[in-house]
Amino acid sequence: MTTIQAMRAAIEKFDLLQHPFYRAWSAGTLPESALATYAREYGAFIAVLDRGWRTLGEEESAAVEREHVSLWNDFACALETSVVATPECAAVRALVDEAQRSFATPATAAGALYAFELQQPKTAESKLAGLDTHYASLASGVRPYFQAHAGESGEDVMLENKIAGMSDADQDAAVAACTRMSKALWDALSDIPWTPTHSSARPDCMAN
């Protein structure tokens, strides 16, 4: 198995499109309050993505990620909430911590970013379709972040090329980081509480 195949296998094990949270979003059974919790909590992760690209020397990609932070803030605002610097959900905090650790070296930054970037176009398309089909009454600000990422391509190939040029030891580190990040992304969604209802109540994060 090649390095890229190993990374893709790790990601497939935690395929975010199969997560109950995203499946409920696509089906319209995710309450708007859960969308707000997601926007408020997950934004802390979105805010650190530029660090990974800076570690890889990709300043243009880092600048794009900083622009996307504003789009995410608009997403939260449209749901009448705002991003918190320190997430209340333990697994979301763990995701941010994992990202910050992985973004410290080029090998681990490439692996961690790959776990996110390979999946993001399809998850963005799915979430955008869910918003259009089931949450059309929400403010227009919920859509731009996902519009910017739906159908996006190139980042995964860029990362694959960088990883291919690394030493065997660094490629192993990239695979390990990809595996950790894939699980952390899955666990973060699992820690956002919701029930299949359109109740306007906004639940607190579940204690682990």
Coordinates of C-alpha atoms in Angstrom, one line a residue:
M1 CA 0.0 0.0 0.0
T2 CA 1.4 3.4 -0.9
T3 CA 1.5 6.3 1.4
I4 CA -1.5 8.0 -0.3
Q5 CA -3.5 4.8 -0.3
A6 CA -2.8 4.4 3.5
M7 CA -4.0 8.0 4.1
R8 CA -7.1 7.5 2.0
A9 CA -7.9 4.3 3.8
A10 CA -7.6 6.1 7.2
I11 CA -10.0 8.8 5.9
E12 CA -12.4 6.3 4.5
K13 CA -12.7 4.7 8.0
F14 CA -14.0 8.0 9.3
D15 CA -15.9 9.2 6.2
L16 CA -17.6 12.3 7.4
L17 CA -20.4 12.0 4.8
Q18 CA -21.5 8.9 6.7
H19 CA -21.6 10.6 10.1
P20 CA -25.1 10.8 11.6
F21 CA -24.7 14.5 12.1
Y22 CA -24.1 15.2 8.4
R23 CA -26.6 12.6 7.3
A24 CA -29.3 14.3 9.4
W25 CA -28.2 17.7 7.9
S26 CA -28.7 16.2 4.4
A27 CA -32.1 14.8 5.4
G28 CA -33.3 17.9 7.1
T29 CA -33.8 16.2 10.4
L30 CA -31.0 18.2 12.1
P31 CA -32.5 21.0 14.3
E32 CA -31.5 24.5 13.5
S33 CA -30.2 24.7 17.1
A34 CA -27.7 22.0 16.3
L35 CA -26.5 23.9 13.3
A36 CA -26.0 26.9 15.5
T37 CA -24.0 24.8 18.0
Y38 CA -21.9 23.4 15.2
A39 CA -21.2 26.9 13.8
R40 CA -20.3 28.3 17.2
E41 CA -18.0 25.4 18.3
Y42 CA -16.4 24.3 15.0
G43 CA -15.3 27.8 14.0
A44 CA -12.4 27.5 16.4
F45 CA -11.0 24.7 14.2
I46 CA -11.6 26.7 11.0
A47 CA -9.7 29.5 12.5
V48 CA -6.4 27.5 12.8
L49 CA -6.3 26.0 9.3
D50 CA -4.1 28.7 8.0
R51 CA -1.3 27.6 10.3
G52 CA -1.0 24.3 8.6
W53 CA -0.6 26.0 5.2
R54 CA 1.9 28.5 6.6
T55 CA 4.0 25.6 8.0
L56 CA 4.1 24.1 4.4
G57 CA 5.2 27.5 3.0
E58 CA 1.9 28.0 1.2
E59 CA 1.2 31.6 2.1
E60 CA -1.5 32.0 -0.7
S61 CA -3.4 29.0 0.6
A62 CA -3.1 30.4 4.2
A63 CA -4.4 33.7 3.1
V64 CA -7.4 32.0 1.5
E65 CA -8.1 30.1 4.7
R66 CA -8.1 33.4 6.7
E67 CA -10.7 34.8 4.2
H68 CA -12.8 31.7 4.8
V69 CA -12.8 32.4 8.5
S70 CA -14.9 35.5 7.8
L71 CA -17.3 33.4 5.8
W72 CA -17.6 31.0 8.7
N73 CA -18.3 33.9 11.0
D74 CA -21.0 35.0 8.7
F75 CA -22.4 31.4 8.8
A76 CA -22.5 31.6 12.6
C77 CA -24.1 35.1 12.6
A78 CA -26.8 34.0 10.2
L79 CA -27.7 31.4 12.8
E80 CA -27.8 34.1 15.5
T81 CA -24.7 32.9 17.3
S82 CA -20.9 33.6 17.2
V83 CA -17.8 31.6 17.2
V84 CA -16.2 30.9 20.5
A85 CA -12.4 31.0 21.0
T86 CA -12.5 27.9 23.3
P87 CA -15.1 25.3 22.4
E88 CA -17.3 24.0 25.1
C89 CA -17.5 20.5 23.5
A90 CA -14.5 18.4 24.7
A91 CA -14.1 16.6 21.4
V92 CA -14.1 19.9 19.5
R93 CA -11.4 21.2 21.8
A94 CA -9.5 18.0 21.2
L95 CA -9.8 18.6 17.4
V96 CA -8.4 22.1 17.7
D97 CA -5.6 20.8 19.9
E98 CA -4.8 18.0 17.4
A99 CA -4.7 20.6 14.6
Q100 CA -2.4 22.9 16.5
R101 CA 0.0 20.0 17.3
S102 CA 0.0 18.6 13.8
F103 CA 0.5 22.0 12.2
A104 CA 3.9 22.4 13.9
T105 CA 5.9 20.4 11.3
P106 CA 5.5 20.1 7.5
A107 CA 5.0 16.3 7.5
T108 CA 2.3 16.3 10.1
A109 CA 0.7 19.4 8.7
A110 CA 0.4 17.9 5.3
G111 CA -1.1 14.7 6.7
A112 CA -3.6 16.5 8.9
L113 CA -4.7 18.9 6.2
Y114 CA -5.1 16.1 3.8
A115 CA -7.7 14.4 6.1
F116 CA -9.7 17.6 6.0
E117 CA -9.1 18.9 2.4
L118 CA -9.8 15.6 0.7
Q119 CA -13.3 15.5 2.2
Q120 CA -14.2 19.1 2.2
P121 CA -15.5 19.5 -1.4
K122 CA -18.0 16.7 -1.0
T123 CA -19.1 17.6 2.5
A124 CA -19.6 21.2 1.4
E125 CA -21.7 20.1 -1.5
S126 CA -23.8 17.9 0.7
K127 CA -24.3 20.6 3.3
L128 CA -25.1 23.2 0.7
A129 CA -27.7 20.9 -0.8
G130 CA -29.2 20.3 2.6
L131 CA -29.4 24.0 3.3
D132 CA -31.1 24.7 0.0
T133 CA -33.6 21.8 0.3
H134 CA -34.5 21.8 4.0
Y135 CA -33.3 25.1 5.6
A136 CA -34.2 27.7 2.9
S137 CA -35.8 29.9 5.5
L138 CA -32.5 30.6 7.2
A139 CA -30.6 33.8 6.5
S140 CA -28.5 33.9 3.3
G141 CA -25.3 34.1 5.3
V142 CA -25.5 30.4 6.0
R143 CA -24.5 29.5 2.4
P144 CA -21.3 31.4 1.3
Y145 CA -18.8 29.3 3.2
F146 CA -20.1 26.1 1.7
Q147 CA -20.4 27.7 -1.7
A148 CA -16.7 28.6 -1.6
H149 CA -15.8 24.9 -0.9
A150 CA -18.3 23.0 -3.0
G151 CA -16.6 21.5 -6.0
E152 CA -13.3 23.0 -4.8
S153 CA -10.3 21.0 -6.1
G154 CA -6.5 21.2 -6.1
E155 CA -5.6 21.3 -2.4
D156 CA -5.6 17.5 -2.1
V157 CA -3.3 17.1 -5.1
M158 CA -1.0 19.8 -3.8
L159 CA -0.7 17.9 -0.5
E160 CA -0.2 14.6 -2.3
N161 CA 2.7 16.1 -4.2
K162 CA 4.3 17.5 -1.1
I163 CA 4.0 14.2 0.7
A164 CA 5.4 12.3 -2.2
G165 CA 8.6 14.4 -2.0
M166 CA 9.2 13.7 1.7
S167 CA 11.4 11.1 3.3
D168 CA 10.0 7.7 4.3
A169 CA 10.0 8.8 7.9
D170 CA 8.2 12.0 7.1
Q171 CA 5.7 10.1 5.0
D172 CA 5.0 7.8 8.0
A173 CA 4.5 10.9 10.2
A174 CA 2.0 12.2 7.6
V175 CA 0.0 9.0 7.6
A176 CA -0.1 9.0 11.4
A177 CA -1.3 12.7 11.5
C178 CA -3.9 12.0 8.8
T179 CA -5.2 9.1 10.8
R180 CA -5.4 11.1 14.1
M181 CA -7.1 14.0 12.3
S182 CA -9.6 11.8 10.6
K183 CA -10.7 10.4 13.9
A184 CA -10.7 13.8 15.6
L185 CA -12.9 15.3 12.9
W186 CA -15.4 12.4 13.4
D187 CA -15.3 12.7 17.2
A188 CA -15.9 16.4 17.1
L189 CA -19.2 15.9 15.2
S190 CA -20.1 13.2 17.6
D191 CA -19.8 15.5 20.6
I192 CA -22.3 18.0 19.2
P193 CA -25.7 17.0 20.8
W194 CA -28.9 17.0 18.8
T195 CA -32.1 15.1 18.5
P196 CA -34.0 14.6 15.2
T197 CA -36.4 17.4 15.6
H198 CA -36.8 21.0 14.4
S199 CA -37.1 22.3 17.9
S200 CA -35.7 25.8 18.4
A201 CA -34.2 24.8 21.7
R202 CA -30.4 25.0 21.7
P203 CA -28.9 22.2 23.8
D204 CA -25.7 22.5 25.7
C205 CA -22.8 20.3 24.8
M206 CA -22.9 16.8 26.4
A207 CA -20.3 16.0 29.0
N208 CA -17.9 13.3 28.2

